[in-house]
Short mmCIF file of C-alpha atoms and ligand atoms in Angstrom, two decimals:
data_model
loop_
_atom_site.label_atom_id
_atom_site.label_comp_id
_atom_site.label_asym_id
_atom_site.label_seq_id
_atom_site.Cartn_x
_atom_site.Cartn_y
_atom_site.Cartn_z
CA UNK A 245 19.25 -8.95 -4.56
CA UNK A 246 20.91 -9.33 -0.91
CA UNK A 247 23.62 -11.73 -2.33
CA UNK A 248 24.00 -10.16 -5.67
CA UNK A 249 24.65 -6.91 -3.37
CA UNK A 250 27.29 -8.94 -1.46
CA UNK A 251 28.76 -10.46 -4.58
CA UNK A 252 30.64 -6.99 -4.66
CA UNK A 253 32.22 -7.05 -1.60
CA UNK A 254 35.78 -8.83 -3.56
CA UNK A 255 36.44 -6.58 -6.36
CA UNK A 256 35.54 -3.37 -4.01
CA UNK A 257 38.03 -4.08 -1.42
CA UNK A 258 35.48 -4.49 1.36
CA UNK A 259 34.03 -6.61 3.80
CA UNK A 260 30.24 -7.76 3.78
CA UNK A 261 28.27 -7.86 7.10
CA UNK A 262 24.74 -8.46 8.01
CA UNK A 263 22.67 -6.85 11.05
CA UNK A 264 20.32 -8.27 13.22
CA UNK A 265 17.78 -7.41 11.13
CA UNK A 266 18.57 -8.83 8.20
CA UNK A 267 19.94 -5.35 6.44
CA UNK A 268 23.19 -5.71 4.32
CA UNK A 269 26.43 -3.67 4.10
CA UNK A 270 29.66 -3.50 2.59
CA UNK A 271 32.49 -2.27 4.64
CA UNK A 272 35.82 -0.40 3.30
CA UNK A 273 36.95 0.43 6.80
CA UNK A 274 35.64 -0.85 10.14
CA UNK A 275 36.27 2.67 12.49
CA UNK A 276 33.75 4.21 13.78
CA UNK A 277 32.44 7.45 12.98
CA UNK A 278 31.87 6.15 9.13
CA UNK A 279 29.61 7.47 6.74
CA UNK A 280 26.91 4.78 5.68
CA UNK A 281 25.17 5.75 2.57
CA UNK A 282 22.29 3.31 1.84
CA UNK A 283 18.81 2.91 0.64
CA UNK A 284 16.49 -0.08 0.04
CA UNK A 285 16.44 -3.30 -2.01
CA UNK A 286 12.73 -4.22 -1.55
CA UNK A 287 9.67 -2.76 -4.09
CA UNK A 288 6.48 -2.22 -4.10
CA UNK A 289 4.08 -5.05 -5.45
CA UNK A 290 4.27 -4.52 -9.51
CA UNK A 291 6.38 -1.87 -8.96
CA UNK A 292 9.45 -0.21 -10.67
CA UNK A 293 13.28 -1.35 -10.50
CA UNK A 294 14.61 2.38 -9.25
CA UNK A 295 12.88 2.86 -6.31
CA UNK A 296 15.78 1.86 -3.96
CA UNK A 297 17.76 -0.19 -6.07
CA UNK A 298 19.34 2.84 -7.82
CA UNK A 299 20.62 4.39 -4.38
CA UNK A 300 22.41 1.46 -3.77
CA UNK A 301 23.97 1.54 -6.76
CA UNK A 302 25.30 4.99 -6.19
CA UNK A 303 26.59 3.73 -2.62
CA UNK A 304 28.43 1.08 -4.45
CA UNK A 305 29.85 3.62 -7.02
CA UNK A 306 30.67 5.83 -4.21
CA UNK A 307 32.98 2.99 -2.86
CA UNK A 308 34.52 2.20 -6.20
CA UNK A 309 35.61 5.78 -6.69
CA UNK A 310 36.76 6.05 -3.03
CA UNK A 311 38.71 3.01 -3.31
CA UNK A 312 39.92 4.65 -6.97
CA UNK A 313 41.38 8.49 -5.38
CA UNK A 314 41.92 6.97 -1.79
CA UNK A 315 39.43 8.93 -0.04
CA UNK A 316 40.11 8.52 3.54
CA UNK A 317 36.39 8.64 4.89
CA UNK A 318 35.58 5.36 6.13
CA UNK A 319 32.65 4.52 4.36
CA UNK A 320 29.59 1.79 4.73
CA UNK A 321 27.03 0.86 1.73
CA UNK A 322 23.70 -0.27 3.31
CA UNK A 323 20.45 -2.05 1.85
CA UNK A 324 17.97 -2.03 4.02
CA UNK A 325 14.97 -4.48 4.34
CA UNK A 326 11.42 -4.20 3.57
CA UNK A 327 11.47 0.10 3.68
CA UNK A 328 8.09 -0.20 1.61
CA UNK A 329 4.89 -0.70 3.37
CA UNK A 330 3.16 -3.25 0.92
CA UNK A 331 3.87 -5.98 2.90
CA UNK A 332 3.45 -5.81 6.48
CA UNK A 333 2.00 -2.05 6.04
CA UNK A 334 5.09 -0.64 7.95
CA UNK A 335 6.93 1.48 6.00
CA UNK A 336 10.84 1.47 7.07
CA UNK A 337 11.35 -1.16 8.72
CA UNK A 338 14.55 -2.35 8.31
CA UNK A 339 15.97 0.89 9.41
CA UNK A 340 13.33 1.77 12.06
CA UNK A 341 14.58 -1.24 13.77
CA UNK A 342 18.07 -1.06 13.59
CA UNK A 343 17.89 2.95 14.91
CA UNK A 344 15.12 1.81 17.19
CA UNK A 345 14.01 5.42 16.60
CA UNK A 346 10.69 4.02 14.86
CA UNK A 347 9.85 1.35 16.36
CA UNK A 348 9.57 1.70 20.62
CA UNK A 349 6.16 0.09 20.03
CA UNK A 350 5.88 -3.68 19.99
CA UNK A 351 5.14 -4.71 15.80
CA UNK A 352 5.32 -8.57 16.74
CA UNK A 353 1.70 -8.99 15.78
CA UNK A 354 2.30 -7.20 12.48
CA UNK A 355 0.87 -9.50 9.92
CA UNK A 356 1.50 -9.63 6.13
CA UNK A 357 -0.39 -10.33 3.04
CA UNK A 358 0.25 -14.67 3.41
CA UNK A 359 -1.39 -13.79 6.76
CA UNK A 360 2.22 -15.02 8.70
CA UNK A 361 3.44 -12.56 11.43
CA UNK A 362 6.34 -10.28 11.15
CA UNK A 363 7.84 -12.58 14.06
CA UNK A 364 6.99 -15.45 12.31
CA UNK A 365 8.78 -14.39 9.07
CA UNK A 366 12.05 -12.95 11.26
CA UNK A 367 12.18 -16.20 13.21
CA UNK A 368 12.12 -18.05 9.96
CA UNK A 369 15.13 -15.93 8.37
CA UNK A 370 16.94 -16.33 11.94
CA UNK A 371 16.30 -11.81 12.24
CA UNK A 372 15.32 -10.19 15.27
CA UNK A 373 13.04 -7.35 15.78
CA UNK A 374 14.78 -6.10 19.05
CA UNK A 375 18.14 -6.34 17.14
CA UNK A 376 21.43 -3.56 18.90
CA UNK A 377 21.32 -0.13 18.15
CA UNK A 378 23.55 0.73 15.02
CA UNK A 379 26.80 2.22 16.32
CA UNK A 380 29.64 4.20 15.26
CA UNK A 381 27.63 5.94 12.25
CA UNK A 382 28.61 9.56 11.51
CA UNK A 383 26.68 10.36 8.28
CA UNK A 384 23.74 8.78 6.62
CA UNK A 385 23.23 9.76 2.94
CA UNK A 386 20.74 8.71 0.61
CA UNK A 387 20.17 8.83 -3.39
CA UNK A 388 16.53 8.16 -4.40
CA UNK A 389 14.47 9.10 -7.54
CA UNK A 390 12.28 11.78 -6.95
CA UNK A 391 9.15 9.67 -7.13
CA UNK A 392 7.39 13.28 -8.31
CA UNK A 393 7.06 15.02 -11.64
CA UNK A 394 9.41 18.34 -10.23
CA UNK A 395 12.42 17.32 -11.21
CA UNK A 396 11.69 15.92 -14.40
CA UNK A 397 9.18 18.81 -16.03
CA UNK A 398 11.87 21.37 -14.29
CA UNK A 399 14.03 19.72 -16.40
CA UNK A 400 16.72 20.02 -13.02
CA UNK A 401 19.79 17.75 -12.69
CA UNK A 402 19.12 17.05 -8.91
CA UNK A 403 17.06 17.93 -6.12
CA UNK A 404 18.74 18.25 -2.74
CA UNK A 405 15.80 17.24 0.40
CA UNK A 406 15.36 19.60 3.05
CA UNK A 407 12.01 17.89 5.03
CA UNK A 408 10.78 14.34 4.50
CA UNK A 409 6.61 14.31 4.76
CA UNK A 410 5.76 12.51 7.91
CA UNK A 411 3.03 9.30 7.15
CA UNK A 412 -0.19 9.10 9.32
CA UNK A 413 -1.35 5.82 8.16
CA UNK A 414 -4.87 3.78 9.81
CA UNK A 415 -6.50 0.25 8.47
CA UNK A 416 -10.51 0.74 8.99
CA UNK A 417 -12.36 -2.49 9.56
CA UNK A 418 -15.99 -1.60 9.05
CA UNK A 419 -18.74 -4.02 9.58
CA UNK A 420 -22.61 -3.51 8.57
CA UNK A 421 -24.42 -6.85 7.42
CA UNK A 422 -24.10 -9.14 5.40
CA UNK A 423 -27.38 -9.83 3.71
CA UNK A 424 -29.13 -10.83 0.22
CA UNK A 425 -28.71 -8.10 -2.66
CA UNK A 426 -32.32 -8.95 -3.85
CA UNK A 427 -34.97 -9.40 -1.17
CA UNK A 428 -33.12 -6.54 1.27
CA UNK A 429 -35.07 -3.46 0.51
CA UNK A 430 -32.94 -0.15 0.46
CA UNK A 431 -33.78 1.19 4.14
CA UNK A 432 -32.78 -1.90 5.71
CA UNK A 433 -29.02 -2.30 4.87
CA UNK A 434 -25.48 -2.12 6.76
CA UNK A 435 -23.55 -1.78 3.43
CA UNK A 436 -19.86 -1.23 4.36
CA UNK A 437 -19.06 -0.96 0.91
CA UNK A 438 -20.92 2.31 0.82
CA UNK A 439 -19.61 2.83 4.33
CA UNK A 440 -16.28 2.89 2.83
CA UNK A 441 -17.15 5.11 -0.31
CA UNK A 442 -18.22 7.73 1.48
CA UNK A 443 -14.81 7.65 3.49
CA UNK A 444 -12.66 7.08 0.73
CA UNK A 445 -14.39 10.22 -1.38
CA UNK A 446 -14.13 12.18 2.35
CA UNK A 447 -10.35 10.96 1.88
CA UNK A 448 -10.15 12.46 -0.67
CA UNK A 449 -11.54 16.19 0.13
CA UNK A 450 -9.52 16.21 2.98
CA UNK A 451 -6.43 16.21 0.69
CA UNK A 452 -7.14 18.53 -1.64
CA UNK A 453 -7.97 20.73 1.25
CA UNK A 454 -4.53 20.21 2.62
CA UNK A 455 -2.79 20.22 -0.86
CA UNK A 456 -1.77 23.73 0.17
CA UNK A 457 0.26 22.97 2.78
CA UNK A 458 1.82 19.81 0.37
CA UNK A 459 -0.35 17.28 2.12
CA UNK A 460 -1.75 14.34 0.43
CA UNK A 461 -4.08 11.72 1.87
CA UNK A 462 -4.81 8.64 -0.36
CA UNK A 463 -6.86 5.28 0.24
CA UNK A 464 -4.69 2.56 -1.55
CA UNK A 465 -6.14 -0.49 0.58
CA UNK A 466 -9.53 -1.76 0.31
CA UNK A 467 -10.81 -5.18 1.00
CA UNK A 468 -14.45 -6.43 0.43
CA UNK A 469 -15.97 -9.26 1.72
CA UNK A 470 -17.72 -11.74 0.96
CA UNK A 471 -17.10 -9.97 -2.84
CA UNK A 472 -19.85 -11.32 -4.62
CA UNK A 473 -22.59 -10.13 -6.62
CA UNK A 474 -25.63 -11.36 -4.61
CA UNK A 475 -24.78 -10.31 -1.14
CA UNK A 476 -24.46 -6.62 0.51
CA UNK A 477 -21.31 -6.37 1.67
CA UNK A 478 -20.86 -6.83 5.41
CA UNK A 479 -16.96 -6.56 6.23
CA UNK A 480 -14.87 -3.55 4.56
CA UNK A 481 -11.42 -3.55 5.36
CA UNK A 482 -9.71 0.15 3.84
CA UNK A 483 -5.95 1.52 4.41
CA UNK A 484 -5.56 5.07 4.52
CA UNK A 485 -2.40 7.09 3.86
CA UNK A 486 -1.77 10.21 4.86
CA UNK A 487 1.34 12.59 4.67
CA UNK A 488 2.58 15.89 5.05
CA UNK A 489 5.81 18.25 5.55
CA UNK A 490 3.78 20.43 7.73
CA UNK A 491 2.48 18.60 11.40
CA UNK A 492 -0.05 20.87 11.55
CA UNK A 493 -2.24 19.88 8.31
CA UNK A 494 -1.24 16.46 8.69
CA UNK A 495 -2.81 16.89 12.62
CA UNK A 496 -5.63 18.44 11.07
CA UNK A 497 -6.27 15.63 8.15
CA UNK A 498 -6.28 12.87 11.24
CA UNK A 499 -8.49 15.03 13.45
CA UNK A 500 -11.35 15.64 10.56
CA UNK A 501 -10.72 11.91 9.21
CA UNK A 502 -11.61 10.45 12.58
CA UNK A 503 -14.49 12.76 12.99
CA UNK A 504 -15.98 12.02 8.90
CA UNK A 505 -15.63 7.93 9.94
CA UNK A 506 -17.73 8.36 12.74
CA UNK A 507 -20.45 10.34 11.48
CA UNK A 508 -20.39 8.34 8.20
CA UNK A 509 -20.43 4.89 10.74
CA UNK A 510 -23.00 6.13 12.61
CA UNK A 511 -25.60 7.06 9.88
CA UNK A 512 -24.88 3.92 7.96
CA UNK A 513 -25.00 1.76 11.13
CA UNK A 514 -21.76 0.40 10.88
CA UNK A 515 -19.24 -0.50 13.35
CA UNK A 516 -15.76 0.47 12.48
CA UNK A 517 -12.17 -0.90 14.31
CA UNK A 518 -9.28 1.50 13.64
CA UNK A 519 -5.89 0.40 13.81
CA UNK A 520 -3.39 3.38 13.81
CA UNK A 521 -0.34 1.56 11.50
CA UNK A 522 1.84 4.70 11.14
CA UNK A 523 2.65 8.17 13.04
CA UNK A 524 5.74 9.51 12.05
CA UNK A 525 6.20 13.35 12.11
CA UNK A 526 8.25 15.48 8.85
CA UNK A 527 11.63 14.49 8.87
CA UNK A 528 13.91 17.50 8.98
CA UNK A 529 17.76 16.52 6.68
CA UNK A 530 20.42 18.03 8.69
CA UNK A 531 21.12 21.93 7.66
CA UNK A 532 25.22 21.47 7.39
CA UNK A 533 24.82 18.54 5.20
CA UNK A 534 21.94 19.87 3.20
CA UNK A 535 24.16 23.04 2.94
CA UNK A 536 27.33 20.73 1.70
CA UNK A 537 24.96 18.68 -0.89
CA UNK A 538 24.10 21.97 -2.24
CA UNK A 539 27.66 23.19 -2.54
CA UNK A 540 29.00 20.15 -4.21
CA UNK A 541 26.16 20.23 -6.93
CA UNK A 542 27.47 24.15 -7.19
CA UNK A 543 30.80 22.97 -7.77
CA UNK A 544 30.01 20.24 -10.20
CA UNK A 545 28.26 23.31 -12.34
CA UNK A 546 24.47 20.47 -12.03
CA UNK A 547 21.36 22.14 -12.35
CA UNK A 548 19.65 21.60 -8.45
CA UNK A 549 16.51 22.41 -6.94
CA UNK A 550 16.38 22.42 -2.60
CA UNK A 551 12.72 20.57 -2.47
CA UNK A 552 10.95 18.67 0.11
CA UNK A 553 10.19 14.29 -0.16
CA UNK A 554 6.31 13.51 -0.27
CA UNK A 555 7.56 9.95 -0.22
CA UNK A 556 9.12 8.81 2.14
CA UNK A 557 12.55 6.98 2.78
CA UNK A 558 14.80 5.21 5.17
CA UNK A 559 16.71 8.63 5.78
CA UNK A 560 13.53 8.93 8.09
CA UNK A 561 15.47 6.99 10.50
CA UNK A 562 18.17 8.69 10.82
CA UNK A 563 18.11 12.04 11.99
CA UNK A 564 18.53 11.54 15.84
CA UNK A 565 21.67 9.57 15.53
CA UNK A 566 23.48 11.49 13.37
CA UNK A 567 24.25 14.41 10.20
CA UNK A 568 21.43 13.49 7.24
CA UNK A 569 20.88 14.31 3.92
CA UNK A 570 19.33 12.75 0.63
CA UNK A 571 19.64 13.54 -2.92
CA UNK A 572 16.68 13.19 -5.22
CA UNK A 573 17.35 12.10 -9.55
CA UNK A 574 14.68 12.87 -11.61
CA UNK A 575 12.24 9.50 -13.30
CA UNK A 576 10.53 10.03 -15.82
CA UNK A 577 7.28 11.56 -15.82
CA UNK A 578 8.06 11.72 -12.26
CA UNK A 579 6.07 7.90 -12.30
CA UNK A 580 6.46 5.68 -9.75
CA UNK A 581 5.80 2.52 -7.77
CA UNK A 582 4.73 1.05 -11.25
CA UNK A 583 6.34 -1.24 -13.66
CA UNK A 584 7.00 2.10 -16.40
CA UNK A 585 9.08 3.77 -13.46
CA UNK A 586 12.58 4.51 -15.55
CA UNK A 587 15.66 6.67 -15.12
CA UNK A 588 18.51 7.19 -16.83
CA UNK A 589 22.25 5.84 -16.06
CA UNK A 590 23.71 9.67 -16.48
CA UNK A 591 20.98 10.65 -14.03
CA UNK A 592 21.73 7.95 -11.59
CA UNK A 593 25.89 9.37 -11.98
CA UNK A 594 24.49 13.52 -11.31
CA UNK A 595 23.09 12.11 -8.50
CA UNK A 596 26.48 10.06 -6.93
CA UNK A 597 28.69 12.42 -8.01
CA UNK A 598 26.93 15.07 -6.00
CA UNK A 599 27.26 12.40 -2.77
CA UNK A 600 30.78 11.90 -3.57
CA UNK A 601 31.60 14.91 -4.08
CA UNK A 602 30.18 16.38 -1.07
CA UNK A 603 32.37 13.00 0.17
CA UNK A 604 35.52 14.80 -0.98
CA UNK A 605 34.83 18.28 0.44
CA UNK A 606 34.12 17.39 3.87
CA UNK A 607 36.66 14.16 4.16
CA UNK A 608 39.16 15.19 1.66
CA UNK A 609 41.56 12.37 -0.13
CA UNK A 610 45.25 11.32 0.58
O1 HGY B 4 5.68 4.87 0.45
C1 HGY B 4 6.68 5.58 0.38
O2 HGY B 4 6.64 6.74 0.66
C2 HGY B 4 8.01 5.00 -0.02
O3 HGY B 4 8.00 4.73 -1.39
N1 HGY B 4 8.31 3.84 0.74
MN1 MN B 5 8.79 3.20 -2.65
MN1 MN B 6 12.02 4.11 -1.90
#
């Protein structure tokens, strides 16, 4: 995807460059002070082709019609690396590293699903994770598909993001005993499958508690060994996802998930090992450009919505360096993350020509 991405470099007029960590961009115009519009190229195990791929289709269509009215804005198309967290369960990293705004902790020992290291796979590709700060950016914009059902059953054009929910994300490695399914009598079993069900189900009621405040928690992860029918299950390894626009309820999800797993551990005699993966508060999109997003979609007469992200995005990264803002196309159903994830090509051109537009207001053409 990388080198069909660069493959466009000729025809658009532009340069292709590569950054320490192995994220992609084509360049119209080297100043500084350039407005990088971006999203990811990676996807989610058996998941969907729009996720990502489609905003980096509008950046490219962005450049074309820049190059097209002579827009004077010099202007960067990015695709980042591994923003999902299937892999190494990281979400963003390609952009967390290059900001170094989400990653001042050490993620060497990261490992993913072939077991390698993160280091391992970056030393292999020739990538460093302690690559230079990215410079010179003015504006980061991003196009994504909602990833939600809003858009879609409000039958609106575009949605323009205020706050991106913040992820709070642990791995629990629970460990009872291992022992034989037949000749254990119930009273005298460590079952950390059990373990786990009653956390996952306590998961659960801790989100719909929170689904006022647009908080979701979810256990997508789970990991039982030795997985056979004979034996009790001794080690339980679960990944829990939790998000939120609000810090409070997503402080308040943590605090009452940390208490449930140790109750829940301590009556099943089980000894659990939490790994904290993910902290990242809500993302607040710059007012002025969330304000200018808005105004272009005015001006191009498209029906909007102003809406928060539940999922979250490589525009995460960039709010302390510089002016943010994301536009949101409806998919269908709002599904996603899943092979039947589809939008349409008109849907994908609302959403650019809400970017470009907002392009043209603020940078104005020759
Ligand atoms: O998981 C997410 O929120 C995004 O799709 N990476
Ligand atoms: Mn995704
Ligand atoms: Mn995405």
């Amino acid at each position: 995807m990388h080198a069909v991405f660069a493959s466009y470099a000729k025809e658009l007029g532009c340069s292709y460059i590569q950054d320490e960590a192995g994220n992609s961009y084509l360049v119209n115009d080297p100043s500084d002070g350039y407005c990088l519009i971006a999203s990811h190229l990676d996807s989610v195990i058996e998941g969907g082709e729009y996720d990502g791929a489609a905003g980096v289709i509008a950046g490219l269509m962005c450049l074309r019609w820049a190059r097209r009215d002579g827009l004077r804005v010099p202007l960067r198309v990015g695709a980042f690396r591994c923003e999902e967290s299937s892999n190494f369960g990281l979400c963003t990293i390609g952009s967390g590293l290059i900001t170094h705004e989400s990653y001042k902790e050490n993620i060497d020992s990261l490992k993913g699903k072939d077991g390698r290291t993160i280091a391992e796979v970056f030393r292999e590709k020739g990538w460093s994770l302690h690559p230079k700060k990215i410079s010179g950016i003015g504006e980061y914009l991003e196009m994504h598909i909602e990833q939600g059902k809003v858009l879609d059953e409000t039958k609106t054009e575009v949605g323009i993001v205020g706050t991106i929910a913040g992820p709070k994300r642990y791995r629990m490695y629970l460990n009872g005993m291992a022992d034989h399914s037949g000749a254990t009598p119930m009273s005298m079993r460590n079952d950390a499958l059990c373990a786990a069900a009653a956390i996952i189900l306590e998961v659960e009621r801790i989100g719909h508690r929170e689904a006022a405040y647009n908080s979701v928690a979810t256990v997508g992860v789970l990991n039982n060994a030795p997985n056979v029918m004979n034996v009790i299950p001794g080690e339980v390894t679960i990944g829990i996802d939790m998000r939120g626009i609000q810090k409070e309820s997503l402080d308040r999800m943590e605090r009452d998930l940390l208490r449930a797993v140790k109750s829940i551990c301590q009556f099943r005699r089980i000894d659990c090992r939490q790994e904290k993966i993910n902290d990242v508060s809500p993302i607040r999109m710059s007012p002025e450009t969330e304000e200018g997003l808005v105004k272009a979609a005015r001006e191009l007469g498209l029906s909007f919505r102003r809406m928060p992200s539940g999922a979250g995005h490589d525009a995460m990264s960039f709010p302390p360096l510089c002016r943010t803002g994301m536009v949101f196309i409806p998919c269908r159903a709002g599904i996603s993350h899943n092979k039947l994830e589809y939008t349409t090509i008109p849907s994908v051109a609302d959403g650019t020509a809400v970017m470009y537009r907002y392009l043209k207001d603020r940078y104005g053409t020759r």
